[in-house]
PDB file of C-alpha atoms in Angstrom:
ATOM      1  CA  MET A  35      -7.686 -29.836  32.410  1.00  0.00           C
ATOM      2  CA  ALA A  36      -8.218 -26.082  32.752  1.00  0.00           C
ATOM      3  CA  VAL A  37      -5.248 -23.837  32.006  1.00  0.00           C
ATOM      4  CA  GLU A  38      -4.934 -20.125  32.810  1.00  0.00           C
ATOM      5  CA  MET A  39      -3.627 -18.187  29.805  1.00  0.00           C
ATOM      6  CA  LEU A  40      -1.940 -14.812  30.275  1.00  0.00           C
ATOM      7  CA  TYR A  41      -0.960 -12.317  27.566  1.00  0.00           C
ATOM      8  CA  PHE A  42       1.393  -9.362  27.891  1.00  0.00           C
ATOM      9  CA  ALA A  43       2.414  -6.240  25.942  1.00  0.00           C
ATOM     10  CA  TRP A  44       1.348  -6.181  22.266  1.00  0.00           C
ATOM     11  CA  VAL A  45       0.228  -9.827  22.443  1.00  0.00           C
ATOM     12  CA  ARG A  46      -2.326  -8.761  25.064  1.00  0.00           C
ATOM     13  CA  GLU A  47      -3.467  -5.904  22.834  1.00  0.00           C
ATOM     14  CA  ALA A  48      -3.697  -8.127  19.751  1.00  0.00           C
ATOM     15  CA  VAL A  49      -5.657 -10.877  21.538  1.00  0.00           C
ATOM     16  CA  GLY A  50      -7.872  -8.215  23.095  1.00  0.00           C
ATOM     17  CA  ARG A  51      -7.629  -9.432  26.698  1.00  0.00           C
ATOM     18  CA  GLY A  52      -5.056 -10.020  29.430  1.00  0.00           C
ATOM     19  CA  GLY A  53      -5.989 -13.621  30.072  1.00  0.00           C
ATOM     20  CA  GLU A  54      -8.547 -16.400  29.863  1.00  0.00           C
ATOM     21  CA  THR A  55      -9.238 -19.887  31.157  1.00  0.00           C
ATOM     22  CA  ILE A  56      -9.158 -22.603  28.510  1.00  0.00           C
ATOM     23  CA  GLU A  57      -9.567 -26.391  28.292  1.00  0.00           C
ATOM     24  CA  PRO A  58      -7.385 -27.644  25.446  1.00  0.00           C
ATOM     25  CA  PRO A  59      -8.060 -31.155  24.055  1.00  0.00           C
ATOM     26  CA  ALA A  60      -5.583 -33.994  24.629  1.00  0.00           C
ATOM     27  CA  GLU A  61      -3.962 -33.640  21.192  1.00  0.00           C
ATOM     28  CA  VAL A  62      -2.616 -30.216  22.207  1.00  0.00           C
ATOM     29  CA  VAL A  63       0.812 -31.278  23.479  1.00  0.00           C
ATOM     30  CA  THR A  64       3.155 -28.273  23.196  1.00  0.00           C
ATOM     31  CA  VAL A  65       2.913 -24.496  23.575  1.00  0.00           C
ATOM     32  CA  ALA A  66       3.033 -24.229  19.761  1.00  0.00           C
ATOM     33  CA  ASP A  67       0.118 -26.691  19.478  1.00  0.00           C
ATOM     34  CA  LEU A  68      -1.773 -24.513  21.933  1.00  0.00           C
ATOM     35  CA  LEU A  69      -1.177 -21.405  19.806  1.00  0.00           C
ATOM     36  CA  ASP A  70      -2.421 -23.300  16.714  1.00  0.00           C
ATOM     37  CA  TRP A  71      -5.503 -24.490  18.574  1.00  0.00           C
ATOM     38  CA  LEU A  72      -6.361 -21.045  19.968  1.00  0.00           C
ATOM     39  CA  GLY A  73      -5.721 -19.431  16.577  1.00  0.00           C
ATOM     40  CA  GLY A  74      -8.059 -21.954  14.941  1.00  0.00           C
ATOM     41  CA  HIS A  75     -10.962 -20.706  17.059  1.00  0.00           C
ATOM     42  CA  SER A  76     -10.436 -16.957  16.972  1.00  0.00           C
ATOM     43  CA  ARG A  77      -9.231 -14.452  14.415  1.00  0.00           C
ATOM     44  CA  PRO A  78      -7.608 -12.093  16.988  1.00  0.00           C
ATOM     45  CA  HIS A  79      -5.664 -15.016  18.482  1.00  0.00           C
ATOM     46  CA  ALA A  80      -4.572 -16.156  15.015  1.00  0.00           C
ATOM     47  CA  ALA A  81      -3.337 -12.639  14.206  1.00  0.00           C
ATOM     48  CA  ALA A  82      -1.547 -12.268  17.550  1.00  0.00           C
ATOM     49  CA  PHE A  83       0.210 -15.630  17.164  1.00  0.00           C
ATOM     50  CA  ALA A  84       0.969 -15.395  13.415  1.00  0.00           C
ATOM     51  CA  ASP A  85       4.682 -14.579  13.684  1.00  0.00           C
ATOM     52  CA  ARG A  86       6.089 -17.225  16.027  1.00  0.00           C
ATOM     53  CA  GLY A  87       9.571 -15.718  15.853  1.00  0.00           C
ATOM     54  CA  ARG A  88       8.288 -12.683  17.786  1.00  0.00           C
ATOM     55  CA  LEU A  89       6.686 -14.743  20.572  1.00  0.00           C
ATOM     56  CA  ARG A  90       8.073 -16.031  23.850  1.00  0.00           C
ATOM     57  CA  ALA A  91       6.377 -18.173  26.484  1.00  0.00           C
ATOM     58  CA  ALA A  92       6.418 -19.058  30.140  1.00  0.00           C
ATOM     59  CA  VAL A  93       4.970 -22.275  31.554  1.00  0.00           C
ATOM     60  CA  ASP A  94       4.044 -21.985  35.240  1.00  0.00           C
ATOM     61  CA  GLN A  95       6.081 -18.758  35.456  1.00  0.00           C
ATOM     62  CA  ARG A  96       9.293 -20.154  33.947  1.00  0.00           C
ATOM     63  CA  PHE A  97      10.535 -19.201  30.479  1.00  0.00           C
ATOM     64  CA  ALA A  98       9.946 -22.086  28.073  1.00  0.00           C
ATOM     65  CA  PRO A  99      10.520 -22.659  24.340  1.00  0.00           C
ATOM     66  CA  LEU A 100       7.462 -22.897  22.101  1.00  0.00           C
ATOM     67  CA  ASP A 101       8.067 -26.631  21.646  1.00  0.00           C
ATOM     68  CA  ALA A 102       7.855 -27.183  25.421  1.00  0.00           C
ATOM     69  CA  PRO A 103       5.194 -29.675  26.580  1.00  0.00           C
ATOM     70  CA  ILE A 104       2.226 -28.249  28.475  1.00  0.00           C
ATOM     71  CA  ALA A 105       1.154 -31.422  30.288  1.00  0.00           C
ATOM     72  CA  GLY A 106       0.222 -30.565  33.862  1.00  0.00           C
ATOM     73  CA  ALA A 107       0.723 -26.816  33.377  1.00  0.00           C
ATOM     74  CA  ARG A 108      -1.619 -24.536  35.296  1.00  0.00           C
ATOM     75  CA  GLU A 109      -0.535 -21.158  33.890  1.00  0.00           C
ATOM     76  CA  ILE A 110       0.855 -20.377  30.431  1.00  0.00           C
ATOM     77  CA  ALA A 111       1.892 -16.882  29.388  1.00  0.00           C
ATOM     78  CA  ILE A 112       2.538 -15.639  25.837  1.00  0.00           C
ATOM     79  CA  PHE A 113       4.430 -12.392  25.250  1.00  0.00           C
ATOM     80  CA  PRO A 114       7.043 -10.611  23.100  1.00  0.00           C
ATOM     81  CA  PRO A 115      10.781 -10.762  23.919  1.00  0.00           C
ATOM     82  CA  VAL A 116      11.332  -8.924  27.217  1.00  0.00           C
ATOM     83  CA  THR A 117      12.630  -5.331  27.342  1.00  0.00           C
ATOM     84  CA  GLY A 118      13.228  -4.373  30.975  1.00  0.00           C
ATOM     85  CA  GLY A 119      16.045  -2.481  32.608  1.00  0.00           C
TER      86      GLY A 119
ATOM     87  CA  MET B 181      20.823  -9.863  52.340  1.00  0.00           C
ATOM     88  CA  ILE B 182      18.847 -10.004  49.108  1.00  0.00           C
ATOM     89  CA  ARG B 183      16.322  -7.263  48.422  1.00  0.00           C
ATOM     90  CA  VAL B 184      14.067  -7.486  45.353  1.00  0.00           C
ATOM     91  CA  VAL B 185      11.306  -4.921  44.803  1.00  0.00           C
ATOM     92  CA  VAL B 186       8.974  -4.195  41.876  1.00  0.00           C
ATOM     93  CA  GLN B 187       7.153  -0.937  42.552  1.00  0.00           C
ATOM     94  CA  PRO B 188       5.103   1.786  40.870  1.00  0.00           C
ATOM     95  CA  GLU B 189       6.560   4.424  43.219  1.00  0.00           C
ATOM     96  CA  PRO B 190       9.696   6.439  42.338  1.00  0.00           C
ATOM     97  CA  ILE B 191      12.966   4.740  43.344  1.00  0.00           C
ATOM     98  CA  ASP B 192      14.707   6.377  46.327  1.00  0.00           C
ATOM     99  CA  THR B 193      18.359   5.623  45.524  1.00  0.00           C
ATOM    100  CA  ALA B 194      19.678   7.340  48.680  1.00  0.00           C
ATOM    101  CA  ALA B 195      17.485   5.148  50.885  1.00  0.00           C
ATOM    102  CA  GLU B 196      18.342   2.007  48.893  1.00  0.00           C
ATOM    103  CA  LEU B 197      22.099   2.691  49.129  1.00  0.00           C
ATOM    104  CA  ALA B 198      21.866   3.427  52.849  1.00  0.00           C
ATOM    105  CA  LEU B 199      20.005   0.151  53.350  1.00  0.00           C
ATOM    106  CA  ALA B 200      22.534  -1.773  51.236  1.00  0.00           C
ATOM    107  CA  GLU B 201      25.400  -0.363  53.337  1.00  0.00           C
ATOM    108  CA  ALA B 202      23.635  -0.962  56.652  1.00  0.00           C
ATOM    109  CA  GLU B 203      22.666  -4.560  55.831  1.00  0.00           C
ATOM    110  CA  ALA B 204      26.016  -5.682  54.415  1.00  0.00           C
ATOM    111  CA  GLY B 205      28.005  -6.331  57.567  1.00  0.00           C
ATOM    112  CA  GLY B 206      31.732  -6.528  56.903  1.00  0.00           C
ATOM    113  CA  ALA B 207      31.524  -5.291  53.309  1.00  0.00           C
ATOM    114  CA  GLY B 208      34.350  -3.124  52.026  1.00  0.00           C
ATOM    115  CA  ALA B 209      32.469  -2.068  48.915  1.00  0.00           C
ATOM    116  CA  VAL B 210      28.963  -1.243  47.752  1.00  0.00           C
ATOM    117  CA  ALA B 211      28.575  -0.635  44.012  1.00  0.00           C
ATOM    118  CA  SER B 212      25.360   0.406  42.312  1.00  0.00           C
ATOM    119  CA  PHE B 213      23.853   1.137  38.919  1.00  0.00           C
ATOM    120  CA  THR B 214      20.860   3.405  38.264  1.00  0.00           C
ATOM    121  CA  GLY B 215      19.013   3.334  34.934  1.00  0.00           C
ATOM    122  CA  LEU B 216      17.088   6.444  33.880  1.00  0.00           C
ATOM    123  CA  VAL B 217      14.378   6.945  31.286  1.00  0.00           C
ATOM    124  CA  ARG B 218      16.200   8.365  28.262  1.00  0.00           C
ATOM    125  CA  ALA B 219      14.811  11.512  26.693  1.00  0.00           C
ATOM    126  CA  ASP B 220      16.045  10.614  23.212  1.00  0.00           C
ATOM    127  CA  ASP B 221      14.114  11.134  19.976  1.00  0.00           C
ATOM    128  CA  GLY B 222      11.010  12.759  21.308  1.00  0.00           C
ATOM    129  CA  VAL B 223      10.024  10.248  24.007  1.00  0.00           C
ATOM    130  CA  THR B 224       7.557  11.941  26.365  1.00  0.00           C
ATOM    131  CA  ALA B 225       6.841   8.984  28.658  1.00  0.00           C
ATOM    132  CA  LEU B 226       7.698   5.331  29.221  1.00  0.00           C
ATOM    133  CA  GLU B 227       5.278   2.641  30.387  1.00  0.00           C
ATOM    134  CA  LEU B 228       6.591  -0.523  32.024  1.00  0.00           C
ATOM    135  CA  GLU B 229       4.414  -3.642  32.085  1.00  0.00           C
ATOM    136  CA  HIS B 230       5.446  -6.819  33.924  1.00  0.00           C
ATOM    137  CA  TYR B 231       4.327 -10.321  34.889  1.00  0.00           C
ATOM    138  CA  PRO B 232       3.433 -10.123  38.595  1.00  0.00           C
ATOM    139  CA  GLY B 233       4.800 -13.097  40.509  1.00  0.00           C
ATOM    140  CA  MET B 234       7.146 -14.318  37.785  1.00  0.00           C
ATOM    141  CA  THR B 235       8.996 -10.985  37.732  1.00  0.00           C
ATOM    142  CA  GLU B 236       9.869 -11.088  41.417  1.00  0.00           C
ATOM    143  CA  ALA B 237      10.902 -14.762  41.168  1.00  0.00           C
ATOM    144  CA  ALA B 238      13.125 -14.062  38.134  1.00  0.00           C
ATOM    145  CA  LEU B 239      14.827 -11.097  39.838  1.00  0.00           C
ATOM    146  CA  ARG B 240      15.350 -13.083  43.031  1.00  0.00           C
ATOM    147  CA  HIS B 241      16.888 -15.907  40.995  1.00  0.00           C
ATOM    148  CA  LEU B 242      19.346 -13.477  39.349  1.00  0.00           C
ATOM    149  CA  ALA B 243      20.228 -11.900  42.710  1.00  0.00           C
ATOM    150  CA  ASN B 244      20.862 -15.355  44.184  1.00  0.00           C
ATOM    151  CA  GLU B 245      23.115 -16.250  41.266  1.00  0.00           C
ATOM    152  CA  ALA B 246      25.118 -13.028  41.733  1.00  0.00           C
ATOM    153  CA  VAL B 247      25.494 -13.614  45.475  1.00  0.00           C
ATOM    154  CA  GLU B 248      26.779 -17.122  44.839  1.00  0.00           C
ATOM    155  CA  ARG B 249      29.103 -16.220  41.956  1.00  0.00           C
ATOM    156  CA  TRP B 250      30.813 -13.239  43.650  1.00  0.00           C
ATOM    157  CA  ALA B 251      30.355 -14.239  47.305  1.00  0.00           C
ATOM    158  CA  LEU B 252      28.360 -11.048  47.836  1.00  0.00           C
ATOM    159  CA  LEU B 253      27.294  -9.831  51.270  1.00  0.00           C
ATOM    160  CA  GLY B 254      24.194  -8.256  49.747  1.00  0.00           C
ATOM    161  CA  ALA B 255      22.353  -7.722  46.466  1.00  0.00           C
ATOM    162  CA  THR B 256      19.550  -5.269  45.671  1.00  0.00           C
ATOM    163  CA  VAL B 257      17.313  -5.076  42.618  1.00  0.00           C
ATOM    164  CA  VAL B 258      14.574  -2.424  42.490  1.00  0.00           C
ATOM    165  CA  HIS B 259      12.572  -2.034  39.272  1.00  0.00           C
ATOM    166  CA  ARG B 260       9.875   0.510  38.683  1.00  0.00           C
ATOM    167  CA  VAL B 261       6.681  -0.304  36.728  1.00  0.00           C
ATOM    168  CA  GLY B 262       3.874   1.833  35.346  1.00  0.00           C
ATOM    169  CA  ARG B 263       4.225   5.227  33.705  1.00  0.00           C
ATOM    170  CA  MET B 264       7.295   7.450  34.089  1.00  0.00           C
ATOM    171  CA  THR B 265       8.861  10.393  32.301  1.00  0.00           C
ATOM    172  CA  PRO B 266      12.382  11.064  30.927  1.00  0.00           C
ATOM    173  CA  GLY B 267      14.938  11.573  33.677  1.00  0.00           C
ATOM    174  CA  GLU B 268      13.089   9.370  36.176  1.00  0.00           C
ATOM    175  CA  ARG B 269      14.739   6.227  37.555  1.00  0.00           C
ATOM    176  CA  VAL B 270      13.499   2.980  36.044  1.00  0.00           C
ATOM    177  CA  VAL B 271      15.904   0.477  37.640  1.00  0.00           C
ATOM    178  CA  PHE B 272      18.429   0.316  40.479  1.00  0.00           C
ATOM    179  CA  VAL B 273      20.821  -2.516  41.310  1.00  0.00           C
ATOM    180  CA  ALA B 274      23.432  -2.679  44.058  1.00  0.00           C
ATOM    181  CA  ALA B 275      25.965  -5.245  45.217  1.00  0.00           C
ATOM    182  CA  ALA B 276      27.898  -5.367  48.485  1.00  0.00           C
ATOM    183  CA  ALA B 277      31.156  -7.310  48.690  1.00  0.00           C
ATOM    184  CA  SER B 278      34.425  -7.448  50.561  1.00  0.00           C
ATOM    185  CA  HIS B 279      36.254  -5.781  47.666  1.00  0.00           C
ATOM    186  CA  ARG B 280      35.359  -3.447  44.796  1.00  0.00           C
ATOM    187  CA  ALA B 281      35.975  -5.791  41.847  1.00  0.00           C
ATOM    188  CA  ALA B 282      33.299  -8.254  42.958  1.00  0.00           C
ATOM    189  CA  ALA B 283      30.803  -5.467  43.730  1.00  0.00           C
ATOM    190  CA  LEU B 284      31.328  -3.734  40.372  1.00  0.00           C
ATOM    191  CA  GLU B 285      31.204  -6.945  38.322  1.00  0.00           C
ATOM    192  CA  ALA B 286      28.108  -8.186  40.131  1.00  0.00           C
ATOM    193  CA  CYS B 287      26.312  -4.908  39.338  1.00  0.00           C
ATOM    194  CA  ALA B 288      27.096  -5.280  35.644  1.00  0.00           C
ATOM    195  CA  TYR B 289      25.911  -8.889  35.781  1.00  0.00           C
ATOM    196  CA  LEU B 290      22.622  -7.973  37.463  1.00  0.00           C
ATOM    197  CA  ILE B 291      21.690  -5.238  34.998  1.00  0.00           C
ATOM    198  CA  ASP B 292      22.832  -7.200  31.923  1.00  0.00           C
ATOM    199  CA  ARG B 293      20.942 -10.359  32.883  1.00  0.00           C
ATOM    200  CA  LEU B 294      17.881  -8.464  34.073  1.00  0.00           C
ATOM    201  CA  LYS B 295      17.403  -7.082  30.574  1.00  0.00           C
ATOM    202  CA  THR B 296      16.973 -10.550  29.048  1.00  0.00           C
ATOM    203  CA  ASP B 297      15.781 -12.744  31.939  1.00  0.00           C
ATOM    204  CA  ALA B 298      13.017 -10.810  33.695  1.00  0.00           C
ATOM    205  CA  PRO B 299       9.513 -10.367  32.235  1.00  0.00           C
ATOM    206  CA  PHE B 300       9.232  -6.609  31.708  1.00  0.00           C
ATOM    207  CA  TRP B 301       7.984  -4.834  28.591  1.00  0.00           C
ATOM    208  CA  LYS B 302       8.560  -1.178  27.711  1.00  0.00           C
ATOM    209  CA  ARG B 303       6.264   1.033  25.692  1.00  0.00           C
ATOM    210  CA  GLU B 304       7.508   4.416  24.554  1.00  0.00           C
ATOM    211  CA  LEU B 305       5.077   7.286  24.211  1.00  0.00           C
ATOM    212  CA  ARG B 306       5.715  10.229  21.907  1.00  0.00           C
ATOM    213  CA  GLY B 307       2.764  12.480  22.518  1.00  0.00           C
ATOM    214  CA  ASP B 308      -0.240  10.366  21.488  1.00  0.00           C
ATOM    215  CA  ALA B 309       1.821   7.784  19.598  1.00  0.00           C
ATOM    216  CA  ALA B 310       2.769   4.585  21.447  1.00  0.00           C
ATOM    217  CA  ARG B 311       5.333   1.983  20.391  1.00  0.00           C
ATOM    218  CA  TRP B 312       6.426  -1.256  22.087  1.00  0.00           C
ATOM    219  CA  VAL B 313      10.202  -1.318  22.413  1.00  0.00           C
ATOM    220  CA  GLU B 314      12.000  -4.116  20.535  1.00  0.00           C
ATOM    221  CA  THR B 315      14.793  -6.147  22.112  1.00  0.00           C
ATOM    222  CA  ARG B 316      18.248  -4.787  21.270  1.00  0.00           C
ATOM    223  CA  GLU B 317      20.812  -7.244  19.902  1.00  0.00           C
ATOM    224  CA  GLY B 318      23.466  -5.587  22.061  1.00  0.00           C
ATOM    225  CA  ASP B 319      21.466  -6.407  25.196  1.00  0.00           C
ATOM    226  CA  ILE B 320      21.206 -10.066  24.214  1.00  0.00           C
ATOM    227  CA  ALA B 321      24.966 -10.230  23.585  1.00  0.00           C
ATOM    228  CA  ALA B 322      25.761  -8.482  26.888  1.00  0.00           C
ATOM    229  CA  SER B 323      23.645 -10.976  28.807  1.00  0.00           C
ATOM    230  CA  ALA B 324      24.991 -14.020  26.924  1.00  0.00           C
ATOM    231  CA  ARG B 325      28.575 -12.947  27.681  1.00  0.00           C
ATOM    232  CA  TRP B 326      28.059 -13.778  31.386  1.00  0.00           C
ATOM    233  CA  LEU B 327      26.768 -17.261  30.607  1.00  0.00           C
ATOM    234  CA  ALA B 328      29.703 -18.043  28.315  1.00  0.00           C
ATOM    235  CA  GLU B 329      32.320 -17.187  30.933  1.00  0.00           C
TER     236      GLU B 329
END
């Protein structure tokens, strides 16, 4: 099923785009699996996702850990820790 | 009343405070906090990026939590996005309550939690050099304190 990916801050810069539509295979179960899968197809993605400790995620606009399942998700965002205020 | 705004325009604190007072019927106290762009170590501009849709939902969630926890009569969160310069307002929060303690505490809660629970990212510019701001440990601790209580 198609998933909308969104990237913010330096993750967006490293990937080289603000978002994309993807169709991950069934064996991609968690957000971390998704990062592995995307990184396996593209060098910029692999570089952007290399240091997992610096990445945070949101699944359908709610913060989620990287081991969160993505089944049924329509929108997944990857970004650095937030720095508002 | 809960008012949550994410805007590229400058924040009009006088108008926001007047609105907070007018909308909070029966309140004995309106407290507010205004965050400014710091001019420290050569920063010439600040750029604020956010996650449209999720940002507003996250801020509304925090405002709802504050209203419930301190029985507020009103809560306001206004956050600016885009490019701004030192001295400009980047964030404004206000809380209206029957008494001052609740209003003051709720303001501290809103700004502390906002820093860790809303999807904003800051980039500092020093002339032509740009740097994404890293999360401060002190901010994480300040936010976690409210959840532990």
